[in-house]
Amino acid sequence: MTLIAFHDGDDNSSLDVWHNCALKIEKNMSFVSLTDKQAEKAEVALVWNPPKGRLAELKKLKLICSLGQGVDHLWKDISLPASIPIMRLIDPFMSHALSQWVIAVLLDFLRDGSFYRSKREKREFYKLSQRDTFGMDVAVYGVGAIGSVVANTLKNLEFRVTGWSQTQKPHLLFEQETGKSAFQKLIKSNLIHICLLPLTKSTKSLFTKDIFMQMPKGAYFINAGRGEQVDEMALLDAVRTGHLSGAALDVFCEEPLPKTHPFWDEKKISIWPHVAAQTNPETVIRQIIDSIQAVKLGRRPINIVDPIRQY
Ligand code: GLV
Protein backbone atom coordinates (compact mmCIF):
# COMPACT_ATOMS: atom_id res chain seq x y z
CA MET A 1 0.00 0.00 0.00
CA THR A 2 1.40 3.41 -0.95
CA LEU A 3 0.39 6.26 1.32
CA ILE A 4 0.12 9.62 -0.45
CA ALA A 5 0.15 12.86 1.52
CA PHE A 6 -2.08 15.29 -0.36
CA HIS A 7 -2.35 19.06 -0.21
CA ASP A 8 -4.13 21.24 -2.76
CA GLY A 9 -3.37 24.74 -1.51
CA ASP A 10 -5.65 26.14 1.15
CA ASP A 11 -8.59 24.02 0.24
CA ASN A 12 -8.19 20.25 0.34
CA SER A 13 -11.63 19.53 -1.08
CA SER A 14 -10.25 17.67 -4.10
CA LEU A 15 -8.55 14.92 -2.04
CA ASP A 16 -11.36 12.41 -2.66
CA VAL A 17 -11.51 13.26 -6.36
CA TRP A 18 -7.79 12.50 -6.72
CA HIS A 19 -8.01 9.38 -4.58
CA ASN A 20 -10.91 7.95 -6.62
CA CYS A 21 -9.14 8.79 -9.85
CA ALA A 22 -5.95 6.99 -8.69
CA LEU A 23 -7.93 3.94 -7.54
CA LYS A 24 -9.21 3.41 -11.09
CA ILE A 25 -5.63 2.56 -12.10
CA GLU A 26 -3.97 1.31 -8.93
CA LYS A 27 -5.87 -0.19 -6.00
CA ASN A 28 -2.94 -0.13 -3.58
CA MET A 29 -3.06 3.55 -2.81
CA SER A 30 -4.32 5.51 0.10
CA PHE A 31 -4.57 9.30 0.36
CA VAL A 32 -4.28 11.34 3.54
CA SER A 33 -4.21 15.08 4.08
CA LEU A 34 -0.65 16.42 4.37
CA THR A 35 -1.54 18.19 7.58
CA ASP A 36 -2.84 14.97 9.19
CA LYS A 37 -0.48 13.24 11.68
CA GLN A 38 -0.73 10.00 9.63
CA ALA A 39 0.90 11.76 6.66
CA GLU A 40 4.24 11.28 8.42
CA LYS A 41 4.18 7.68 7.17
CA ALA A 42 3.67 8.76 3.54
CA GLU A 43 6.13 7.77 0.81
CA VAL A 44 4.72 10.23 -1.72
CA ALA A 45 3.61 13.85 -1.39
CA LEU A 46 1.21 15.18 -4.04
CA VAL A 47 1.06 18.86 -3.29
CA TRP A 48 0.38 22.44 -4.30
CA ASN A 49 1.75 25.17 -2.05
CA PRO A 50 2.35 22.95 1.01
CA PRO A 51 2.78 24.63 4.43
CA LYS A 52 6.47 25.51 4.85
CA GLY A 53 8.47 22.93 6.81
CA ARG A 54 5.82 20.21 6.58
CA LEU A 55 7.47 18.10 3.84
CA ALA A 56 10.69 17.95 5.88
CA GLU A 57 8.71 16.19 8.65
CA LEU A 58 7.80 13.30 6.34
CA LYS A 59 10.81 11.06 6.94
CA LYS A 60 9.62 8.17 4.71
CA LEU A 61 9.16 10.38 1.63
CA LYS A 62 10.54 9.03 -1.67
CA LEU A 63 8.85 11.35 -4.18
CA ILE A 64 7.36 14.85 -4.19
CA CYS A 65 4.95 15.57 -7.02
CA SER A 66 3.74 19.08 -7.80
CA LEU A 67 0.03 19.30 -8.46
CA GLY A 68 0.75 21.66 -11.33
CA GLN A 69 3.15 22.18 -14.20
CA GLY A 70 5.13 24.66 -12.10
CA VAL A 71 7.29 23.74 -9.09
CA ASP A 72 8.22 27.24 -7.87
CA HIS A 73 5.78 26.88 -4.93
CA LEU A 74 8.10 24.15 -3.62
CA TRP A 75 11.35 26.18 -3.76
CA LYS A 76 9.76 28.68 -1.37
CA ASP A 77 10.24 26.08 1.38
CA ILE A 78 13.92 26.22 2.35
CA SER A 79 13.61 23.13 4.53
CA LEU A 80 12.69 21.00 1.50
CA PRO A 81 14.69 17.74 1.74
CA ALA A 82 17.28 17.99 -1.09
CA SER A 83 17.62 14.23 -1.63
CA ILE A 84 13.99 13.63 -2.62
CA PRO A 85 13.17 13.78 -6.34
CA ILE A 86 10.57 16.35 -7.35
CA MET A 87 8.36 15.77 -10.35
CA ARG A 88 6.21 18.23 -12.21
CA LEU A 89 3.24 17.49 -14.41
CA ILE A 90 3.61 17.70 -18.16
CA ASP A 91 0.22 17.40 -19.74
CA PRO A 92 -0.61 18.06 -23.41
CA PHE A 93 -4.23 18.73 -22.40
CA MET A 94 -3.11 21.50 -20.04
CA SER A 95 -0.84 22.95 -22.72
CA HIS A 96 -3.79 22.89 -25.10
CA ALA A 97 -6.04 24.61 -22.54
CA LEU A 98 -3.41 27.25 -21.96
CA SER A 99 -2.97 27.89 -25.68
CA GLN A 100 -6.73 28.42 -25.94
CA TRP A 101 -6.64 30.94 -23.11
CA VAL A 102 -3.84 32.85 -24.85
CA ILE A 103 -5.80 32.87 -28.11
CA ALA A 104 -8.96 34.02 -26.29
CA VAL A 105 -7.28 37.00 -24.61
CA LEU A 106 -5.08 37.90 -27.57
CA LEU A 107 -7.90 37.91 -30.12
CA ASP A 108 -10.19 39.71 -27.70
CA PHE A 109 -7.58 42.46 -27.53
CA LEU A 110 -6.81 42.53 -31.25
CA ARG A 111 -10.53 42.53 -32.19
CA ASP A 112 -11.37 45.25 -29.61
CA GLY A 113 -13.67 43.03 -27.51
CA SER A 114 -13.68 45.30 -24.48
CA PHE A 115 -14.45 48.39 -26.59
CA TYR A 116 -17.47 46.68 -28.18
CA ARG A 117 -18.67 45.39 -24.81
CA SER A 118 -18.59 48.96 -23.50
CA LYS A 119 -20.54 50.18 -26.56
CA ARG A 120 -23.12 47.45 -26.04
CA GLU A 121 -23.92 48.89 -22.62
CA LYS A 122 -24.95 52.13 -24.40
CA ARG A 123 -26.60 50.27 -27.32
CA GLU A 124 -24.17 51.98 -29.71
CA PHE A 125 -23.58 50.16 -32.99
CA TYR A 126 -20.22 51.72 -33.68
CA LYS A 127 -17.31 50.39 -35.76
CA LEU A 128 -13.56 50.71 -35.29
CA SER A 129 -11.37 49.85 -38.23
CA GLN A 130 -10.03 46.35 -38.07
CA ARG A 131 -6.37 45.74 -37.23
CA ASP A 132 -4.30 43.95 -39.79
CA THR A 133 -3.08 40.87 -37.91
CA PHE A 134 -1.94 38.67 -40.79
CA GLY A 135 1.75 37.96 -40.15
CA MET A 136 1.77 40.13 -37.01
CA ASP A 137 4.89 39.66 -34.87
CA VAL A 138 4.34 37.93 -31.55
CA ALA A 139 7.01 37.12 -28.96
CA VAL A 140 6.49 34.07 -26.76
CA TYR A 141 8.82 33.94 -23.76
CA GLY A 142 9.30 30.33 -22.67
CA VAL A 143 9.12 27.55 -25.25
CA GLY A 144 8.96 24.40 -23.12
CA ALA A 145 6.05 21.96 -22.88
CA ILE A 146 3.51 24.80 -22.77
CA GLY A 147 5.17 27.65 -24.66
CA SER A 148 5.97 25.54 -27.72
CA VAL A 149 2.30 24.48 -28.02
CA VAL A 150 1.18 28.11 -27.68
CA ALA A 151 3.74 29.27 -30.26
CA ASN A 152 2.73 26.56 -32.76
CA THR A 153 -0.96 27.36 -32.32
CA LEU A 154 -0.34 31.07 -32.89
CA LYS A 155 1.78 30.28 -35.94
CA ASN A 156 -1.13 28.25 -37.33
CA LEU A 157 -3.28 31.35 -36.88
CA GLU A 158 -0.85 33.20 -39.20
CA PHE A 159 1.01 35.17 -36.55
CA ARG A 160 4.76 35.50 -37.06
CA VAL A 161 5.96 33.92 -33.84
CA THR A 162 9.38 34.13 -32.25
CA GLY A 163 9.92 31.97 -29.20
CA TRP A 164 12.48 33.03 -26.63
CA SER A 165 14.18 30.81 -24.09
CA GLN A 166 17.38 30.91 -22.08
CA THR A 167 18.83 27.88 -23.88
CA GLN A 168 18.49 26.56 -27.41
CA LYS A 169 15.71 23.98 -27.83
CA PRO A 170 15.81 21.48 -30.70
CA HIS A 171 13.07 20.70 -33.26
CA LEU A 172 10.93 23.79 -32.89
CA LEU A 173 8.65 24.68 -35.79
CA PHE A 174 8.91 28.44 -35.26
CA GLU A 175 11.71 31.01 -35.02
CA GLN A 176 13.72 30.77 -31.85
CA GLU A 177 15.96 33.26 -30.06
CA THR A 178 18.01 32.76 -26.93
CA GLY A 179 20.00 34.93 -24.56
CA LYS A 180 19.86 38.42 -23.10
CA SER A 181 20.46 40.51 -26.20
CA ALA A 182 17.82 38.60 -28.18
CA PHE A 183 15.41 39.24 -25.30
CA GLN A 184 16.02 43.01 -25.57
CA LYS A 185 15.60 42.86 -29.34
CA LEU A 186 12.25 41.05 -29.07
CA ILE A 187 11.04 43.45 -26.42
CA LYS A 188 11.75 46.42 -28.71
CA SER A 189 10.39 44.94 -31.93
CA ASN A 190 7.16 43.15 -30.95
CA LEU A 191 3.74 44.54 -30.18
CA ILE A 192 2.51 41.34 -28.53
CA HIS A 193 4.42 39.81 -25.60
CA ILE A 194 3.37 36.50 -24.06
CA CYS A 195 5.14 35.29 -20.93
CA LEU A 196 4.95 31.55 -20.21
CA LEU A 197 8.27 31.17 -18.42
CA PRO A 198 8.81 29.04 -15.31
CA LEU A 199 9.67 31.07 -12.23
CA THR A 200 13.37 30.61 -11.44
CA LYS A 201 16.15 32.82 -10.05
CA SER A 202 16.83 34.08 -13.55
CA THR A 203 13.24 34.83 -14.58
CA LYS A 204 12.22 36.54 -11.32
CA SER A 205 11.51 40.27 -11.95
CA LEU A 206 12.36 39.90 -15.64
CA PHE A 207 9.70 42.39 -16.76
CA THR A 208 10.77 45.64 -15.14
CA LYS A 209 9.80 49.28 -15.68
CA ASP A 210 12.68 49.63 -18.10
CA ILE A 211 11.54 46.59 -20.11
CA PHE A 212 7.94 47.83 -20.33
CA MET A 213 9.18 51.25 -21.48
CA GLN A 214 11.26 49.62 -24.22
CA MET A 215 8.20 47.86 -25.68
CA PRO A 216 6.73 49.76 -28.66
CA LYS A 217 3.92 52.16 -27.77
CA GLY A 218 0.61 50.31 -27.83
CA ALA A 219 2.14 46.94 -26.93
CA TYR A 220 0.04 44.29 -25.19
CA PHE A 221 1.37 42.03 -22.42
CA ILE A 222 -0.03 38.58 -21.59
CA ASN A 223 1.16 36.64 -18.55
CA ALA A 224 0.40 33.02 -17.67
CA GLY A 225 3.92 32.42 -16.29
CA ARG A 226 4.15 33.74 -12.75
CA GLY A 227 3.34 37.08 -11.13
CA GLU A 228 6.81 37.41 -9.61
CA GLN A 229 8.30 37.72 -13.09
CA VAL A 230 6.68 41.14 -13.35
CA ASP A 231 7.10 44.46 -11.58
CA GLU A 232 3.34 44.87 -11.15
CA MET A 233 3.41 48.59 -10.33
CA ALA A 234 5.60 49.26 -13.39
CA LEU A 235 3.12 47.34 -15.56
CA LEU A 236 0.21 49.28 -14.08
CA ASP A 237 2.01 52.55 -14.72
CA ALA A 238 2.85 51.59 -18.31
CA VAL A 239 -0.86 50.83 -18.92
CA ARG A 240 -2.15 53.92 -17.09
CA THR A 241 0.13 56.27 -19.00
CA GLY A 242 -1.03 54.69 -22.27
CA HIS A 243 2.42 53.37 -23.20
CA LEU A 244 0.98 49.84 -23.17
CA SER A 245 -2.51 49.20 -24.61
CA GLY A 246 -3.25 46.79 -21.79
CA ALA A 247 -2.52 43.39 -20.34
CA ALA A 248 -4.19 40.04 -19.71
CA LEU A 249 -2.98 38.38 -16.51
CA ASP A 250 -3.68 34.93 -15.11
CA VAL A 251 -0.96 35.08 -12.43
CA PHE A 252 -0.10 37.60 -9.73
CA CYS A 253 2.56 38.20 -7.08
CA GLU A 254 -0.07 37.55 -4.46
CA GLU A 255 -2.91 35.09 -5.09
CA PRO A 256 -5.79 35.46 -4.55
CA LEU A 257 -5.25 38.99 -5.85
CA PRO A 258 -6.01 41.22 -2.82
CA LYS A 259 -9.27 43.17 -3.08
CA THR A 260 -7.32 46.41 -2.61
CA HIS A 261 -4.88 45.73 -5.47
CA PRO A 262 -4.88 48.64 -7.97
CA PHE A 263 -5.10 46.23 -10.94
CA TRP A 264 -8.83 45.87 -10.11
CA ASP A 265 -9.33 49.57 -10.95
CA GLU A 266 -7.66 49.42 -14.36
CA LYS A 267 -10.12 48.28 -17.04
CA LYS A 268 -7.34 47.73 -19.58
CA ILE A 269 -5.90 44.99 -17.40
CA SER A 270 -7.93 41.84 -17.71
CA ILE A 271 -7.77 39.69 -14.57
CA TRP A 272 -8.08 35.90 -14.58
CA PRO A 273 -7.93 33.97 -11.27
CA HIS A 274 -5.17 31.49 -12.29
CA VAL A 275 -7.47 29.47 -14.52
CA ALA A 276 -5.67 29.45 -17.88
CA ALA A 277 -4.87 25.74 -17.48
CA GLN A 278 -6.23 23.87 -14.50
CA THR A 279 -4.84 20.50 -13.42
CA ASN A 280 -7.12 17.64 -14.43
CA PRO A 281 -6.63 14.50 -12.29
CA GLU A 282 -7.94 12.31 -15.15
CA THR A 283 -5.27 13.40 -17.61
CA VAL A 284 -2.27 13.41 -15.24
CA ILE A 285 -2.84 10.51 -12.85
CA ARG A 286 -1.11 7.98 -15.13
CA GLN A 287 2.22 9.86 -15.08
CA ILE A 288 2.03 10.22 -11.30
CA ILE A 289 1.40 6.50 -10.80
CA ASP A 290 4.17 5.62 -13.29
CA SER A 291 6.60 7.78 -11.33
CA ILE A 292 5.57 6.25 -8.00
CA GLN A 293 6.11 2.78 -9.45
CA ALA A 294 9.51 3.81 -10.87
CA VAL A 295 10.64 5.16 -7.49
CA LYS A 296 9.55 1.96 -5.76
CA LEU A 297 11.58 -0.09 -8.24
CA GLY A 298 14.60 2.14 -7.68
CA ARG A 299 14.32 3.66 -11.17
CA ARG A 300 14.32 7.31 -12.19
CA PRO A 301 10.77 8.68 -12.18
CA ILE A 302 9.51 10.69 -15.16
CA ASN A 303 9.26 14.51 -15.34
CA ILE A 304 11.83 15.06 -12.62
CA VAL A 305 12.92 18.69 -12.23
CA ASP A 306 16.49 19.88 -11.92
CA PRO A 307 16.88 21.68 -8.57
CA ILE A 308 19.75 23.78 -9.98
CA ARG A 309 17.79 25.02 -13.01
CA GLN A 310 14.66 25.09 -10.81
CA TYR A 311 12.37 23.56 -13.46
C1 GLV B 1 -0.19 26.39 -12.85
O1 GLV B 1 0.18 27.51 -12.76
C2 GLV B 1 0.68 25.25 -12.93
O2 GLV B 1 1.86 25.39 -12.56
O3 GLV B 1 0.21 24.19 -13.35
Coordinates of N, CA and C in Angstrom, one line a residue, residues 42-121:
A42 N 3.8 8.8 5.0 CA 3.7 8.8 3.5 C 5.0 8.6 2.8
E43 N 4.9 7.9 1.7 CA 6.1 7.8 0.8 C 6.1 8.8 -0.3
V44 N 4.9 9.3 -0.6 CA 4.7 10.2 -1.7 C 4.0 11.5 -1.2
A45 N 4.4 12.6 -1.7 CA 3.6 13.9 -1.4 C 3.1 14.4 -2.7
L46 N 1.8 14.6 -2.8 CA 1.2 15.2 -4.0 C 0.7 16.5 -3.6
V47 N 1.4 17.6 -4.0 CA 1.1 18.9 -3.3 C 1.1 20.1 -4.2
W48 N 0.3 21.1 -3.8 CA 0.4 22.4 -4.3 C 0.5 23.4 -3.1
N49 N 1.6 24.2 -3.1 CA 1.8 25.2 -2.1 C 1.7 24.6 -0.6
P50 N 2.5 23.6 -0.3 CA 2.4 23.0 1.0 C 2.8 23.9 2.1
P51 N 2.3 23.8 3.3 CA 2.8 24.6 4.4 C 4.3 24.4 4.6
K52 N 5.0 25.6 4.8 CA 6.5 25.5 4.9 C 6.9 24.6 6.0
G53 N 7.9 23.8 5.8 CA 8.5 22.9 6.8 C 7.8 21.6 6.9
R54 N 6.6 21.4 6.4 CA 5.8 20.2 6.6 C 6.4 19.0 5.8
L55 N 6.9 19.2 4.6 CA 7.5 18.1 3.8 C 8.7 17.5 4.5
A56 N 9.5 18.4 5.2 CA 10.7 18.0 5.9 C 10.4 17.0 7.1
E57 N 9.1 17.1 7.5 CA 8.7 16.2 8.7 C 8.3 14.8 8.2
L58 N 8.2 14.6 6.9 CA 7.8 13.3 6.3 C 9.0 12.5 6.0
K59 N 9.5 11.7 7.0 CA 10.8 11.1 6.9 C 10.8 9.9 6.0
K60 N 9.7 9.3 5.6 CA 9.6 8.2 4.7 C 9.5 8.6 3.2
L61 N 9.5 9.9 3.0 CA 9.2 10.4 1.6 C 10.2 9.9 0.6
K62 N 9.7 9.5 -0.6 CA 10.5 9.0 -1.7 C 10.3 9.9 -2.9
L63 N 9.2 10.6 -3.0 CA 8.8 11.4 -4.2 C 7.9 12.5 -3.8
I64 N 8.3 13.7 -4.4 CA 7.4 14.8 -4.2 C 6.8 15.2 -5.6
C65 N 5.5 15.2 -5.7 CA 5.0 15.6 -7.0 C 4.2 16.9 -6.9
S66 N 4.5 17.8 -7.8 CA 3.7 19.1 -7.8 C 2.4 18.8 -8.4
L67 N 1.4 19.5 -7.9 CA 0.0 19.3 -8.5 C -0.2 20.2 -9.7
G68 N 0.9 20.8 -10.2 CA 0.7 21.7 -11.3 C 2.0 21.5 -12.2
Q69 N 2.0 22.3 -13.3 CA 3.2 22.2 -14.2 C 4.4 22.9 -13.6
G70 N 4.1 23.9 -12.7 CA 5.1 24.7 -12.1 C 5.5 24.0 -10.8
V71 N 6.8 24.3 -10.4 CA 7.3 23.7 -9.1 C 7.8 24.9 -8.2
D72 N 7.7 26.1 -8.6 CA 8.2 27.2 -7.9 C 7.6 27.3 -6.5
H73 N 6.4 26.8 -6.3 CA 5.8 26.9 -4.9 C 6.6 26.0 -4.0
L74 N 7.3 25.0 -4.5 CA 8.1 24.2 -3.6 C 9.4 24.8 -3.2
W75 N 10.0 25.6 -4.1 CA 11.4 26.2 -3.8 C 11.2 27.2 -2.6
K76 N 10.0 27.7 -2.4 CA 9.8 28.7 -1.4 C 10.0 28.1 0.0
D77 N 10.0 26.8 0.1 CA 10.2 26.1 1.4 C 11.7 25.7 1.5
I78 N 12.5 26.5 2.3 CA 13.9 26.2 2.3 C 14.3 24.9 3.1
S79 N 13.3 24.4 3.8 CA 13.6 23.1 4.5 C 13.3 21.9 3.7
L80 N 13.0 22.1 2.4 CA 12.7 21.0 1.5 C 13.9 20.0 1.5
P81 N 13.6 18.7 1.7 CA 14.7 17.7 1.7 C 15.3 17.6 0.3
A82 N 16.6 17.9 0.2 CA 17.3 18.0 -1.1 C 17.4 16.6 -1.8
S83 N 17.4 15.5 -1.0 CA 17.6 14.2 -1.6 C 16.4 13.6 -2.3
I84 N 15.2 14.2 -2.1 CA 14.0 13.6 -2.6 C 13.7 14.2 -4.0
P85 N 13.5 13.3 -5.0 CA 13.2 13.8 -6.3 C 11.8 14.5 -6.4
I86 N 11.8 15.6 -7.2 CA 10.6 16.3 -7.3 C 10.1 16.2 -8.8
M87 N 8.9 15.8 -9.0 CA 8.4 15.8 -10.3 C 7.3 16.8 -10.6
R88 N 7.3 17.3 -11.9 CA 6.2 18.2 -12.2 C 5.3 17.5 -13.2
L89 N 4.1 18.1 -13.5 CA 3.2 17.5 -14.4 C 3.5 18.1 -15.8
I90 N 3.5 17.2 -16.8 CA 3.6 17.7 -18.2 C 2.4 17.1 -18.9
D91 N 1.5 17.9 -19.3 CA 0.2 17.4 -19.7 C -0.2 18.1 -21.0
P92 N -0.2 17.4 -22.1 CA -0.6 18.1 -23.4 C -2.0 18.7 -23.3
F93 N -2.9 18.1 -22.5 CA -4.2 18.7 -22.4 C -4.2 20.1 -21.7
M94 N -3.3 20.2 -20.7 CA -3.1 21.5 -20.0 C -2.5 22.5 -21.0
S95 N -1.5 22.0 -21.8 CA -0.8 23.0 -22.7 C -1.9 23.4 -23.7
H96 N -2.7 22.5 -24.1 CA -3.8 22.9 -25.1 C -4.7 23.9 -24.5
A97 N -5.1 23.7 -23.2 CA -6.0 24.6 -22.5 C -5.4 26.0 -22.4
L98 N -4.1 26.0 -22.1 CA -3.4 27.3 -22.0 C -3.3 28.0 -23.3
S99 N -3.1 27.2 -24.4 CA -3.0 27.9 -25.7 C -4.3 28.5 -26.0
Q100 N -5.4 27.8 -25.6 CA -6.7 28.4 -25.9 C -7.0 29.7 -25.1
W101 N -6.5 29.7 -23.9 CA -6.6 30.9 -23.1 C -5.9 32.1 -23.8
V102 N -4.6 31.8 -24.2 CA -3.8 32.8 -24.8 C -4.6 33.4 -26.1
I103 N -5.1 32.4 -26.9 CA -5.8 32.9 -28.1 C -7.0 33.7 -27.7
A104 N -7.7 33.3 -26.7 CA -9.0 34.0 -26.3 C -8.6 35.5 -25.9
V105 N -7.6 35.6 -25.1 CA -7.3 37.0 -24.6 C -6.6 37.8 -25.7
L106 N -5.8 37.2 -26.5 CA -5.1 37.9 -27.6 C -6.1 38.4 -28.6
L107 N -6.9 37.5 -29.1 CA -7.9 37.9 -30.1 C -8.9 38.9 -29.6
D108 N -9.3 38.7 -28.3 CA -10.2 39.7 -27.7 C -9.6 41.1 -27.7
F109 N -8.3 41.2 -27.5 CA -7.6 42.5 -27.5 C -7.5 42.9 -29.0
L110 N -7.0 42.1 -29.9 CA -6.8 42.5 -31.3 C -8.1 42.9 -32.0
R111 N -9.2 42.2 -31.6 CA -10.5 42.5 -32.2 C -11.4 43.5 -31.3
D112 N -10.7 44.2 -30.4 CA -11.4 45.2 -29.6 C -12.6 44.8 -28.8
G113 N -12.5 43.6 -28.3 CA -13.7 43.0 -27.5 C -14.2 44.0 -26.4
S114 N -13.2 44.5 -25.6 CA -13.7 45.3 -24.5 C -14.3 46.6 -24.9
F115 N -13.8 47.2 -26.0 CA -14.4 48.4 -26.6 C -15.9 48.1 -27.0
Y116 N -16.1 47.0 -27.7 CA -17.5 46.7 -28.2 C -18.4 46.3 -27.0
R117 N -17.8 45.7 -26.0 CA -18.7 45.4 -24.8 C -19.1 46.7 -24.1
S118 N -18.2 47.7 -24.1 CA -18.6 49.0 -23.5 C -19.6 49.7 -24.4
K119 N -19.5 49.5 -25.7 CA -20.5 50.2 -26.6 C -21.9 49.5 -26.4
R120 N -21.9 48.2 -26.2 CA -23.1 47.5 -26.0 C -23.9 48.0 -24.9
E121 N -23.2 48.4 -23.8 CA -23.9 48.9 -22.6 C -24.7 50.1 -23.0

